[in-house]
Amino acid sequence: MIRFPFASFTLASFLVASPVRGQSESAPSTTPQPRTGPLVLPEVLESVRSQYPPYLAALIEFDIAAGRLRSAQGAFDLNVNGSATFRPSAYYDGSTAYAMLDQALPFWGGNVYGGYRFSDGFLPNYNKDRAQGDGEIALGLRLNLLRDGTIDKRRASLTKARIEQELANPIVLKQYLDFIRSASIAYYNWVGAGKALDLAESLLKIAQDRDGNIRDLVDNGAAAPIIITDNERLVVSREISVVKARRLFEKASIELSLFHRDDQDEPILSPRNRIPATFPAHPSPDTSQLSSDTAKALIFRPEVRAIQLKIDKAEVDYRLAKNNLLPNLDVAIEANQSTGGRTYRDIEEFELEGRVEFKMPLQRREAKGQLETVMGAINQLRAEEQFARNKISADVQDSYSALDAAALQISRARRNVELARQLEQAETDRLNAGAGDLLPLQIREQATFDAQVAEVQALADYFKAQADYRAAVAAEAPSSLARE
């Protein structure tokens, strides 16, 4: 009876208590790591929050919105106006000058102004800039009673700028949730690829360790020489599998490095010795939480809030368009107080003047067209809001379904490993008893390996589905977003 001291391997040695390995010779080179020990997901996510360039770029949206708000506030800046007129050669040889402060008011589209006027020389009595010998102090107020009364372009622009500042939050939050989701998926791809590489190398080692024993048996005449060739072919085949697995791990490391960065903001190619020994706990999803999670998603997902703020902006345009349908009815009052001796008989020391102005286009086609446009835009946004709510509910249900299926696949994959291991052990026992040959055992070893890789993939798929679900319910939404 011929006995082969075949070795076997189990998934538990890699999945539950994976040995710490050094980086392989052809693995990506890496600089000294700022942290040691297993790389865990919170470390990667913290790097995303503090150093991920696309997220830092997204935060600039707050600065842009603040700049737009300040620009809109500029319409209410205090203005300094001044002018001087000289006539060195003319029938009326007088000169005039004035300096005024003009302040726009936040109500009734008005403004208040005041300042000093001065004139000298001979001026006609219809010249409004004439003043007493030492000049006069002027103070005035202008108001819009109908059009531009409750709202005008200045106040509309300021209100929309404030809404845009608030709109920056859901815009950035959406990107943030996408970045967290992508980083989580990249992390579990890296963990899964690393454990699959461990399994491939272990499968190769079995064939390599078997080679010496087979050669001894052939030298002793206990086995045919062709067995050496067959095992050598198996070694080469499994070496190819290791190369492929290593390439997948290196690819996953490179993708993860986009999210995981050092203190100098440089990508870190995480080595194999940082792969955690086990996957985290993976409880089955709770069906009773689906309804409450959907309700929370409708509240915290940024898409609905963004559309609501866009509707608020459109409603400001609607109010402005309604305003433009009104006629202009403007009133103004101005008081002038002379500061010197009387020089003109037709000018009193104190004068008070009031004005009323009415103006209205008869067709008002521009205002009506604006109103129709804005009403159409609001209806579009409301339809988008309804669909966004439906889409969020569908996202939560779909991601929950995927998570539930992934949890079920883990238990099935583990059972598949157990069955494959039993068949492999049975084939090993048959061969050791002289009732079998090498080929069936190779097939059983490959089946066990495939089952173990499938279990690793099932675990990785579970946590990727979990990342999708957490993004769907906005579980990672922070209380506030700001530049670190």
CSV table of C-alpha atoms in Angstrom, one decimal:
chain,number,residue,atom,x,y,z
A,1,MET,CA,0.0,0.0,0.0
A,2,ILE,CA,1.4,3.4,-1.0
A,3,ARG,CA,0.9,6.2,1.5
A,4,PHE,CA,1.3,9.9,0.5
A,5,PRO,CA,1.7,12.4,3.3
A,6,PHE,CA,-0.7,14.9,1.8
A,7,ALA,CA,-1.2,18.2,3.6
A,8,SER,CA,-4.5,19.9,3.7
A,9,PHE,CA,-5.5,23.5,4.7
A,10,THR,CA,-8.6,25.0,6.2
A,11,LEU,CA,-10.4,28.4,5.8
A,12,ALA,CA,-10.3,29.0,9.5
A,13,SER,CA,-6.5,29.3,9.4
A,14,PHE,CA,-6.9,32.4,7.1
A,15,LEU,CA,-10.4,33.7,7.8
A,16,VAL,CA,-10.5,33.3,11.6
A,17,ALA,CA,-6.8,33.4,12.6
A,18,SER,CA,-5.0,34.5,9.5
A,19,PRO,CA,-1.2,34.5,10.1
A,20,VAL,CA,0.6,37.8,9.8
A,21,ARG,CA,2.6,37.8,6.6
A,22,GLY,CA,5.2,40.2,5.3
A,23,GLN,CA,4.8,42.0,2.0
A,24,SER,CA,5.6,39.8,-1.0
A,25,GLU,CA,8.6,40.7,-3.1
A,26,SER,CA,6.5,41.8,-6.1
A,27,ALA,CA,3.9,43.6,-3.9
A,28,PRO,CA,3.7,47.4,-4.2
A,29,SER,CA,6.4,49.3,-2.4
A,30,THR,CA,5.3,51.4,0.5
A,31,THR,CA,6.8,54.0,2.7
A,32,PRO,CA,7.0,53.4,6.5
A,33,GLN,CA,3.5,53.4,7.8
A,34,PRO,CA,2.4,56.1,10.3
A,35,ARG,CA,0.3,53.4,12.1
A,36,THR,CA,1.0,49.8,12.8
A,37,GLY,CA,-1.3,46.8,13.5
A,38,PRO,CA,-4.3,45.8,11.4
A,39,LEU,CA,-5.8,48.4,9.2
A,40,VAL,CA,-9.5,48.9,10.3
A,41,LEU,CA,-12.2,50.7,8.4
A,42,PRO,CA,-12.5,53.7,10.9
A,43,GLU,CA,-8.9,54.6,10.2
A,44,VAL,CA,-9.6,54.8,6.4
A,45,LEU,CA,-12.8,56.8,6.9
A,46,GLU,CA,-11.0,59.3,9.2
A,47,SER,CA,-8.5,59.7,6.4
A,48,VAL,CA,-11.4,60.4,4.0
A,49,ARG,CA,-12.8,63.1,6.3
A,50,SER,CA,-9.5,64.9,6.9
A,51,GLN,CA,-7.4,64.3,3.8
A,52,TYR,CA,-9.3,63.0,0.8
A,53,PRO,CA,-8.8,65.7,-1.9
A,54,PRO,CA,-12.2,65.4,-3.6
A,55,TYR,CA,-13.9,65.8,-0.2
A,56,LEU,CA,-11.7,68.8,0.6
A,57,ALA,CA,-12.6,70.2,-2.8
A,58,ALA,CA,-16.3,69.6,-2.1
A,59,LEU,CA,-16.0,71.6,1.2
A,60,ILE,CA,-15.0,74.7,-0.9
A,61,GLU,CA,-18.6,74.8,-1.9
A,62,PHE,CA,-19.3,76.5,1.5
A,63,ASP,CA,-16.7,79.2,0.6
A,64,ILE,CA,-18.3,79.7,-2.8
A,65,ALA,CA,-21.8,80.1,-1.3
A,66,ALA,CA,-20.4,82.5,1.4
A,67,GLY,CA,-18.9,84.6,-1.4
A,68,ARG,CA,-22.1,84.7,-3.3
A,69,LEU,CA,-24.0,85.8,-0.2
A,70,ARG,CA,-21.5,88.6,0.5
A,71,SER,CA,-21.7,89.7,-3.1
A,72,ALA,CA,-25.5,89.9,-2.8
A,73,GLN,CA,-25.2,91.9,0.4
A,74,GLY,CA,-23.2,94.4,-1.5
A,75,ALA,CA,-26.4,95.8,-3.0
A,76,PHE,CA,-27.1,97.3,0.5
A,77,ASP,CA,-23.7,98.8,0.9
A,78,LEU,CA,-23.5,102.5,2.0
A,79,ASN,CA,-22.6,104.5,-1.1
A,80,VAL,CA,-20.7,107.7,-1.2
A,81,ASN,CA,-21.6,110.0,-4.2
A,82,GLY,CA,-19.9,113.2,-5.1
A,83,SER,CA,-19.9,115.5,-8.1
A,84,ALA,CA,-18.6,118.9,-9.1
A,85,THR,CA,-19.4,121.1,-12.2
A,86,PHE,CA,-17.5,124.1,-13.4
A,87,ARG,CA,-18.3,126.5,-16.3
A,88,PRO,CA,-15.3,128.7,-16.9
A,89,SER,CA,-16.8,130.0,-20.2
A,90,ALA,CA,-20.6,130.2,-20.5
A,91,TYR,CA,-23.5,132.6,-20.1
A,92,TYR,CA,-24.1,131.0,-16.7
A,93,ASP,CA,-20.7,130.9,-15.1
A,94,GLY,CA,-21.8,129.2,-11.8
A,95,SER,CA,-20.3,126.1,-10.4
A,96,THR,CA,-21.9,123.4,-8.2
A,97,ALA,CA,-20.7,120.5,-6.1
A,98,TYR,CA,-22.2,118.0,-3.7
A,99,ALA,CA,-21.3,115.0,-1.5
A,100,MET,CA,-23.9,112.5,-0.5
A,101,LEU,CA,-24.3,109.3,1.5
A,102,ASP,CA,-26.9,106.9,0.0
A,103,GLN,CA,-28.1,103.8,2.0
A,104,ALA,CA,-30.5,101.2,0.4
A,105,LEU,CA,-33.2,100.1,2.8
A,106,PRO,CA,-34.2,96.5,3.4
A,107,PHE,CA,-37.9,97.3,3.0
A,108,TRP,CA,-40.2,98.8,0.4
A,109,GLY,CA,-37.3,98.9,-2.1
A,110,GLY,CA,-36.4,102.3,-0.8
A,111,ASN,CA,-33.3,104.2,0.1
A,112,VAL,CA,-32.4,107.1,2.3
A,113,TYR,CA,-29.8,109.7,1.5
A,114,GLY,CA,-28.2,112.8,2.9
A,115,GLY,CA,-25.3,115.2,2.4
A,116,TYR,CA,-24.2,118.6,1.5
A,117,ARG,CA,-24.7,120.8,-1.6
A,118,PHE,CA,-22.7,123.9,-2.6
A,119,SER,CA,-23.0,126.3,-5.5
A,120,ASP,CA,-21.2,129.5,-6.5
A,121,GLY,CA,-21.6,132.1,-9.3
A,122,PHE,CA,-24.5,132.9,-11.5
A,123,LEU,CA,-26.9,130.0,-12.1
A,124,PRO,CA,-30.4,129.9,-13.6
A,125,ASN,CA,-33.3,129.6,-11.2
A,126,TYR,CA,-34.4,126.2,-12.7
A,127,ASN,CA,-31.0,124.7,-11.8
A,128,LYS,CA,-31.8,122.2,-9.0
A,129,ASP,CA,-28.2,122.3,-7.7
A,130,ARG,CA,-28.4,125.9,-6.7
A,131,ALA,CA,-27.7,126.4,-3.0
A,132,GLN,CA,-27.4,129.3,-0.6
A,133,GLY,CA,-24.1,131.0,-0.3
A,134,ASP,CA,-22.7,128.6,2.3
A,135,GLY,CA,-24.4,125.6,0.9
A,136,GLU,CA,-27.2,123.5,2.2
A,137,ILE,CA,-27.8,120.2,4.0
A,138,ALA,CA,-30.1,117.8,2.1
A,139,LEU,CA,-31.9,114.7,3.5
A,140,GLY,CA,-34.2,112.5,1.5
A,141,LEU,CA,-36.2,109.3,1.4
A,142,ARG,CA,-37.5,107.3,-1.5
A,143,LEU,CA,-40.0,104.4,-1.3
A,144,ASN,CA,-41.8,102.1,-3.8
A,145,LEU,CA,-45.4,101.5,-2.8
A,146,LEU,CA,-46.4,99.0,-5.4
A,147,ARG,CA,-43.8,97.4,-7.7
A,148,ASP,CA,-40.5,96.7,-5.9
A,149,GLY,CA,-42.3,97.3,-2.6
A,150,THR,CA,-42.4,93.9,-0.9
A,151,ILE,CA,-39.6,92.5,-3.0
A,152,ASP,CA,-37.2,93.7,-5.7
A,153,LYS,CA,-34.1,92.4,-7.5
A,154,ARG,CA,-31.8,93.3,-4.7
A,155,ARG,CA,-33.8,91.6,-1.9
A,156,ALA,CA,-34.5,88.6,-4.2
A,157,SER,CA,-30.8,88.1,-4.9
A,158,LEU,CA,-30.0,88.3,-1.2
A,159,THR,CA,-32.7,85.8,-0.3
A,160,LYS,CA,-31.5,83.4,-3.0
A,161,ALA,CA,-27.9,83.8,-1.9
A,162,ARG,CA,-28.9,82.8,1.6
A,163,ILE,CA,-30.8,79.8,0.2
A,164,GLU,CA,-27.7,78.8,-1.9
A,165,GLN,CA,-25.6,79.0,1.3
A,166,GLU,CA,-28.0,76.5,2.9
A,167,LEU,CA,-28.0,74.5,-0.3
A,168,ALA,CA,-24.3,73.9,-0.1
A,169,ASN,CA,-24.9,71.5,2.8
A,170,PRO,CA,-26.9,68.9,1.0
A,171,ILE,CA,-24.6,69.2,-2.1
A,172,VAL,CA,-21.5,68.5,0.1
A,173,LEU,CA,-23.4,65.8,2.1
A,174,LYS,CA,-24.3,63.9,-1.0
A,175,GLN,CA,-20.6,63.8,-2.0
A,176,TYR,CA,-19.6,62.9,1.5
A,177,LEU,CA,-21.9,59.9,1.6
A,178,ASP,CA,-20.7,58.7,-1.8
A,179,PHE,CA,-17.0,59.0,-0.6
A,180,ILE,CA,-17.7,57.1,2.6
A,181,ARG,CA,-19.4,54.4,0.6
A,182,SER,CA,-16.7,54.1,-2.0
A,183,ALA,CA,-14.0,54.1,0.7
A,184,SER,CA,-15.8,51.3,2.6
A,185,ILE,CA,-16.1,49.2,-0.6
A,186,ALA,CA,-12.5,49.7,-1.5
A,187,TYR,CA,-11.4,48.7,2.0
A,188,TYR,CA,-13.4,45.4,1.9
A,189,ASN,CA,-12.2,44.7,-1.6
A,190,TRP,CA,-8.6,45.0,-0.2
A,191,VAL,CA,-9.3,42.7,2.7
A,192,GLY,CA,-11.0,40.1,0.5
A,193,ALA,CA,-8.2,40.3,-2.1
A,194,GLY,CA,-5.6,39.8,0.6
A,195,LYS,CA,-7.3,36.8,2.1
A,196,ALA,CA,-7.8,35.3,-1.3
A,197,LEU,CA,-4.1,35.7,-2.0
A,198,ASP,CA,-3.3,33.9,1.3
A,199,LEU,CA,-5.5,31.0,0.2
A,200,ALA,CA,-3.9,30.8,-3.3
A,201,GLU,CA,-0.4,30.8,-1.7
A,202,SER,CA,-1.4,28.0,0.7
A,203,LEU,CA,-2.8,25.9,-2.1
A,204,LEU,CA,0.4,26.3,-4.0
A,205,LYS,CA,2.4,25.4,-0.9
A,206,ILE,CA,0.5,22.1,-0.7
A,207,ALA,CA,1.6,21.1,-4.2
A,208,GLN,CA,5.2,22.3,-3.6
A,209,ASP,CA,5.5,20.3,-0.3
A,210,ARG,CA,4.1,17.3,-2.0
A,211,ASP,CA,6.8,17.4,-4.8
A,212,GLY,CA,9.7,16.2,-2.6
A,213,ASN,CA,7.7,13.3,-1.2
A,214,ILE,CA,6.6,12.2,-4.7
A,215,ARG,CA,10.2,12.2,-5.9
A,216,ASP,CA,11.3,10.0,-3.0
A,217,LEU,CA,8.5,7.5,-3.8
A,218,VAL,CA,9.5,7.5,-7.5
A,219,ASP,CA,13.2,7.0,-6.6
A,220,ASN,CA,12.1,4.1,-4.4
A,221,GLY,CA,10.0,2.6,-7.2
A,222,ALA,CA,6.8,3.1,-5.2
A,223,ALA,CA,5.3,5.5,-7.8
A,224,ALA,CA,5.4,6.0,-11.6
A,225,PRO,CA,7.6,8.9,-12.8
A,226,ILE,CA,4.7,10.5,-14.6
A,227,ILE,CA,3.4,11.6,-11.2
A,228,ILE,CA,6.3,14.0,-10.9
A,229,THR,CA,5.3,15.6,-14.2
A,230,ASP,CA,1.7,15.8,-13.1
A,231,ASN,CA,2.5,17.5,-9.8
A,232,GLU,CA,4.9,19.9,-11.5
A,233,ARG,CA,2.1,20.9,-13.9
A,234,LEU,CA,-0.1,21.4,-10.8
A,235,VAL,CA,2.6,23.6,-9.2
A,236,VAL,CA,2.9,25.8,-12.3
A,237,SER,CA,-0.9,26.1,-12.6
A,238,ARG,CA,-1.2,27.2,-9.0
A,239,GLU,CA,1.7,29.6,-9.4
A,240,ILE,CA,-0.3,31.3,-12.2
A,241,SER,CA,-3.2,31.5,-9.8
A,242,VAL,CA,-1.0,33.1,-7.2
A,243,VAL,CA,0.2,35.7,-9.7
A,244,LYS,CA,-3.4,36.5,-10.6
A,245,ALA,CA,-4.4,36.7,-6.9
A,246,ARG,CA,-1.4,39.0,-6.2
A,247,ARG,CA,-2.3,41.3,-9.0
A,248,LEU,CA,-5.9,41.6,-7.7
A,249,PHE,CA,-4.5,42.4,-4.2
A,250,GLU,CA,-2.1,45.0,-5.6
A,251,LYS,CA,-5.0,46.6,-7.6
A,252,ALA,CA,-7.2,46.7,-4.5
A,253,SER,CA,-4.3,48.2,-2.5
A,254,ILE,CA,-3.9,51.0,-5.1
A,255,GLU,CA,-7.6,51.7,-5.1
A,256,LEU,CA,-7.6,51.8,-1.3
A,257,SER,CA,-4.7,54.2,-1.3
A,258,LEU,CA,-6.8,56.9,-2.9
A,259,PHE,CA,-8.8,57.1,0.3
A,260,HIS,CA,-6.1,56.1,2.9
A,261,ARG,CA,-3.4,58.8,3.2
A,262,ASP,CA,-0.5,59.6,5.5
A,263,ASP,CA,0.1,62.9,7.4
A,264,GLN,CA,1.7,64.4,4.3
A,265,ASP,CA,-1.5,63.7,2.3
A,266,GLU,CA,0.3,61.0,0.2
A,267,PRO,CA,-1.5,57.8,-0.7
A,268,ILE,CA,-0.6,54.7,1.4
A,269,LEU,CA,-0.2,51.4,-0.3
A,270,SER,CA,-1.3,49.2,2.7
A,271,PRO,CA,0.8,46.0,2.9
A,272,ARG,CA,-0.4,42.6,3.6
A,273,ASN,CA,0.7,42.6,7.2
A,274,ARG,CA,-2.0,45.1,8.0
A,275,ILE,CA,-4.9,42.9,6.8
A,276,PRO,CA,-7.1,42.1,9.8
A,277,ALA,CA,-7.1,38.6,11.0
A,278,THR,CA,-10.9,38.3,10.7
A,279,PHE,CA,-13.8,40.1,9.1
A,280,PRO,CA,-16.0,42.1,11.6
A,281,ALA,CA,-19.2,40.6,12.9
A,282,HIS,CA,-21.9,40.3,10.3
A,283,PRO,CA,-25.4,40.1,11.9
A,284,SER,CA,-28.3,39.4,9.7
A,285,PRO,CA,-30.4,42.6,8.9
A,286,ASP,CA,-33.4,43.2,11.0
A,287,THR,CA,-36.6,43.3,8.9
A,288,SER,CA,-38.4,45.3,11.5
A,289,GLN,CA,-36.0,48.2,11.0
A,290,LEU,CA,-36.7,48.6,7.3
A,291,SER,CA,-39.7,50.9,7.7
A,292,SER,CA,-38.0,53.2,10.2
A,293,ASP,CA,-34.8,53.3,8.2
A,294,THR,CA,-36.8,54.3,5.1
A,295,ALA,CA,-38.4,57.1,7.0
A,296,LYS,CA,-35.1,58.3,8.3
A,297,ALA,CA,-33.6,58.2,4.8
A,298,LEU,CA,-36.4,60.4,3.5
A,299,ILE,CA,-35.4,62.9,6.2
A,300,PHE,CA,-31.6,62.7,6.1
A,301,ARG,CA,-30.9,61.9,2.5
A,302,PRO,CA,-29.6,65.2,0.9
A,303,GLU,CA,-31.4,64.8,-2.4
A,304,VAL,CA,-34.9,65.8,-1.1
A,305,ARG,CA,-33.5,68.7,0.9
A,306,ALA,CA,-31.6,70.0,-2.1
A,307,ILE,CA,-34.8,69.9,-4.3
A,308,GLN,CA,-36.8,71.6,-1.5
A,309,LEU,CA,-34.2,74.4,-1.4
A,310,LYS,CA,-34.3,74.8,-5.2
A,311,ILE,CA,-38.1,75.1,-4.9
A,312,ASP,CA,-37.5,77.8,-2.3
A,313,LYS,CA,-35.3,79.7,-4.7
A,314,ALA,CA,-37.9,79.3,-7.5
A,315,GLU,CA,-40.6,80.6,-5.2
A,316,VAL,CA,-38.5,83.8,-4.7
A,317,ASP,CA,-38.4,84.2,-8.5
A,318,TYR,CA,-42.1,83.6,-8.5
A,319,ARG,CA,-42.6,86.4,-6.0
A,320,LEU,CA,-40.4,88.7,-8.0
A,321,ALA,CA,-42.3,87.8,-11.2
A,322,LYS,CA,-45.6,88.6,-9.5
A,323,ASN,CA,-44.1,91.9,-8.3
A,324,ASN,CA,-43.1,92.8,-11.9
A,325,LEU,CA,-46.8,92.7,-12.9
A,326,LEU,CA,-47.5,95.6,-10.6
A,327,PRO,CA,-47.2,99.2,-11.8
A,328,ASN,CA,-44.5,101.6,-10.4
A,329,LEU,CA,-45.9,103.9,-7.7
A,330,ASP,CA,-42.9,105.6,-6.1
A,331,VAL,CA,-42.9,108.4,-3.5
A,332,ALA,CA,-40.1,110.5,-2.4
A,333,ILE,CA,-39.6,113.3,0.1
A,334,GLU,CA,-36.6,115.6,0.5
A,335,ALA,CA,-35.7,118.3,3.0
A,336,ASN,CA,-33.1,121.0,2.4
A,337,GLN,CA,-31.6,123.3,5.2
A,338,SER,CA,-29.5,126.2,4.2
A,339,THR,CA,-26.4,126.8,6.3
A,340,GLY,CA,-25.5,130.4,5.3
A,341,GLY,CA,-26.9,133.7,4.3
A,342,ARG,CA,-29.6,134.1,1.7
A,343,THR,CA,-28.3,134.6,-1.8
A,344,TYR,CA,-31.4,133.6,-3.9
A,345,ARG,CA,-34.8,135.1,-3.4
A,346,ASP,CA,-36.6,132.0,-4.7
A,347,ILE,CA,-34.9,129.7,-2.2
A,348,GLU,CA,-36.1,129.5,1.4
A,349,GLU,CA,-33.8,128.7,4.3
A,350,PHE,CA,-35.7,125.5,4.8
A,351,GLU,CA,-37.5,123.7,2.0
A,352,LEU,CA,-39.5,120.4,1.9
A,353,GLU,CA,-40.3,118.7,-1.4
A,354,GLY,CA,-42.4,115.6,-2.1
A,355,ARG,CA,-42.8,113.6,-5.4
A,356,VAL,CA,-45.0,110.9,-6.7
A,357,GLU,CA,-44.3,108.9,-9.8
A,358,PHE,CA,-46.5,106.3,-11.6
A,359,LYS,CA,-45.4,104.1,-14.5
A,360,MET,CA,-46.7,100.8,-16.0
A,361,PRO,CA,-46.3,99.0,-19.3
A,362,LEU,CA,-49.7,98.2,-20.8
A,363,GLN,CA,-49.1,94.7,-22.1
A,364,ARG,CA,-46.7,93.6,-19.3
A,365,ARG,CA,-45.5,90.7,-21.5
A,366,GLU,CA,-42.1,90.5,-20.0
A,367,ALA,CA,-43.5,90.1,-16.5
A,368,LYS,CA,-46.1,87.6,-17.6
A,369,GLY,CA,-43.5,85.5,-19.5
A,370,GLN,CA,-41.3,85.4,-16.4
A,371,LEU,CA,-44.2,84.3,-14.3
A,372,GLU,CA,-45.1,81.4,-16.7
A,373,THR,CA,-41.4,80.3,-16.8
A,374,VAL,CA,-41.1,80.3,-13.0
A,375,MET,CA,-44.3,78.4,-12.5
A,376,GLY,CA,-43.2,75.8,-15.0
A,377,ALA,CA,-39.8,75.4,-13.2
A,378,ILE,CA,-41.6,75.0,-9.8
A,379,ASN,CA,-43.9,72.3,-11.2
A,380,GLN,CA,-40.8,70.5,-12.6
A,381,LEU,CA,-39.0,70.6,-9.2
A,382,ARG,CA,-42.1,69.3,-7.4
A,383,ALA,CA,-42.3,66.4,-9.8
A,384,GLU,CA,-38.5,65.8,-9.2
A,385,GLU,CA,-39.1,65.9,-5.4
A,386,GLN,CA,-41.8,63.2,-5.6
A,387,PHE,CA,-39.6,61.0,-7.8
A,388,ALA,CA,-36.6,61.6,-5.5
A,389,ARG,CA,-38.7,60.3,-2.5
A,390,ASN,CA,-39.7,57.2,-4.5
A,391,LYS,CA,-36.1,56.7,-5.6
A,392,ILE,CA,-34.8,56.9,-2.0
A,393,SER,CA,-37.4,54.3,-0.8
A,394,ALA,CA,-36.4,52.0,-3.7
A,395,ASP,CA,-32.7,52.5,-2.8
A,396,VAL,CA,-33.3,51.5,0.8
A,397,GLN,CA,-35.4,48.5,-0.2
A,398,ASP,CA,-32.9,47.3,-2.8
A,399,SER,CA,-29.9,47.7,-0.6
A,400,TYR,CA,-31.7,45.9,2.2
A,401,SER,CA,-32.5,43.1,-0.2
A,402,ALA,CA,-28.9,42.9,-1.2
A,403,LEU,CA,-27.7,42.9,2.4
A,404,ASP,CA,-30.1,40.1,3.4
A,405,ALA,CA,-29.1,38.0,0.4
A,406,ALA,CA,-25.4,38.6,1.2
A,407,ALA,CA,-26.0,37.4,4.8
A,408,LEU,CA,-27.7,34.3,3.6
A,409,GLN,CA,-24.8,33.6,1.1
A,410,ILE,CA,-22.3,33.6,4.0
A,411,SER,CA,-24.0,30.7,5.8
A,412,ARG,CA,-24.4,28.8,2.5
A,413,ALA,CA,-20.8,29.5,1.6
A,414,ARG,CA,-19.6,28.1,4.9
A,415,ARG,CA,-21.6,25.0,4.5
A,416,ASN,CA,-20.1,24.6,1.0
A,417,VAL,CA,-16.6,24.8,2.6
A,418,GLU,CA,-17.5,22.1,5.1
A,419,LEU,CA,-18.8,19.8,2.4
A,420,ALA,CA,-15.8,20.4,0.1
A,421,ARG,CA,-13.4,19.8,3.0
A,422,GLN,CA,-15.1,16.5,3.8
A,423,LEU,CA,-14.9,15.3,0.2
A,424,GLU,CA,-11.2,16.3,0.1
A,425,GLN,CA,-10.4,14.4,3.3
A,426,ALA,CA,-12.3,11.4,2.0
A,427,GLU,CA,-10.2,11.4,-1.2
A,428,THR,CA,-7.0,11.8,0.8
A,429,ASP,CA,-8.0,8.8,2.9
A,430,ARG,CA,-8.7,6.8,-0.2
A,431,LEU,CA,-5.3,7.6,-1.7
A,432,ASN,CA,-3.5,6.8,1.5
A,433,ALA,CA,-5.3,3.5,1.6
A,434,GLY,CA,-4.1,2.8,-2.0
A,435,ALA,CA,-7.6,2.9,-3.5
A,436,GLY,CA,-7.2,6.3,-5.3
A,437,ASP,CA,-4.8,8.4,-7.4
A,438,LEU,CA,-3.5,11.9,-7.5
A,439,LEU,CA,-5.9,13.5,-10.0
A,440,PRO,CA,-9.2,13.1,-8.0
A,441,LEU,CA,-7.4,14.6,-4.9
A,442,GLN,CA,-6.2,17.6,-7.0
A,443,ILE,CA,-9.8,18.1,-8.1
A,444,ARG,CA,-11.0,18.0,-4.5
A,445,GLU,CA,-8.3,20.4,-3.3
A,446,GLN,CA,-9.3,22.8,-6.0
A,447,ALA,CA,-12.9,22.5,-5.1
A,448,THR,CA,-12.1,23.2,-1.4
A,449,PHE,CA,-10.0,26.2,-2.5
A,450,ASP,CA,-12.8,27.6,-4.7
A,451,ALA,CA,-15.3,27.1,-1.8
A,452,GLN,CA,-13.0,29.0,0.6
A,453,VAL,CA,-12.5,31.9,-1.9
A,454,ALA,CA,-16.3,32.0,-2.4
A,455,GLU,CA,-16.7,32.3,1.4
A,456,VAL,CA,-14.2,35.2,1.5
A,457,GLN,CA,-16.0,36.8,-1.4
A,458,ALA,CA,-19.4,36.3,0.3
A,459,LEU,CA,-18.1,38.0,3.5
A,460,ALA,CA,-16.6,40.9,1.4
A,461,ASP,CA,-19.9,41.2,-0.5
A,462,TYR,CA,-21.8,41.4,2.8
A,463,PHE,CA,-19.8,44.4,4.0
A,464,LYS,CA,-20.0,46.1,0.6
A,465,ALA,CA,-23.8,45.6,0.7
A,466,GLN,CA,-23.7,47.0,4.2
A,467,ALA,CA,-21.9,50.1,2.9
A,468,ASP,CA,-24.5,50.5,0.2
A,469,TYR,CA,-27.3,50.2,2.8
A,470,ARG,CA,-25.7,52.7,5.2
A,471,ALA,CA,-25.3,55.1,2.3
A,472,ALA,CA,-29.0,54.5,1.3
A,473,VAL,CA,-30.2,55.4,4.8
A,474,ALA,CA,-27.7,58.2,5.2
A,475,ALA,CA,-26.4,56.5,8.4
A,476,GLU,CA,-23.0,58.2,8.1
A,477,ALA,CA,-24.5,61.7,7.8
A,478,PRO,CA,-22.7,64.0,10.3
A,479,SER,CA,-24.4,66.6,12.4
A,480,SER,CA,-22.5,69.3,10.5
A,481,LEU,CA,-20.1,69.5,7.6
A,482,ALA,CA,-17.1,71.9,7.7
A,483,ARG,CA,-13.5,72.2,6.6
A,484,GLU,CA,-11.2,70.5,9.0
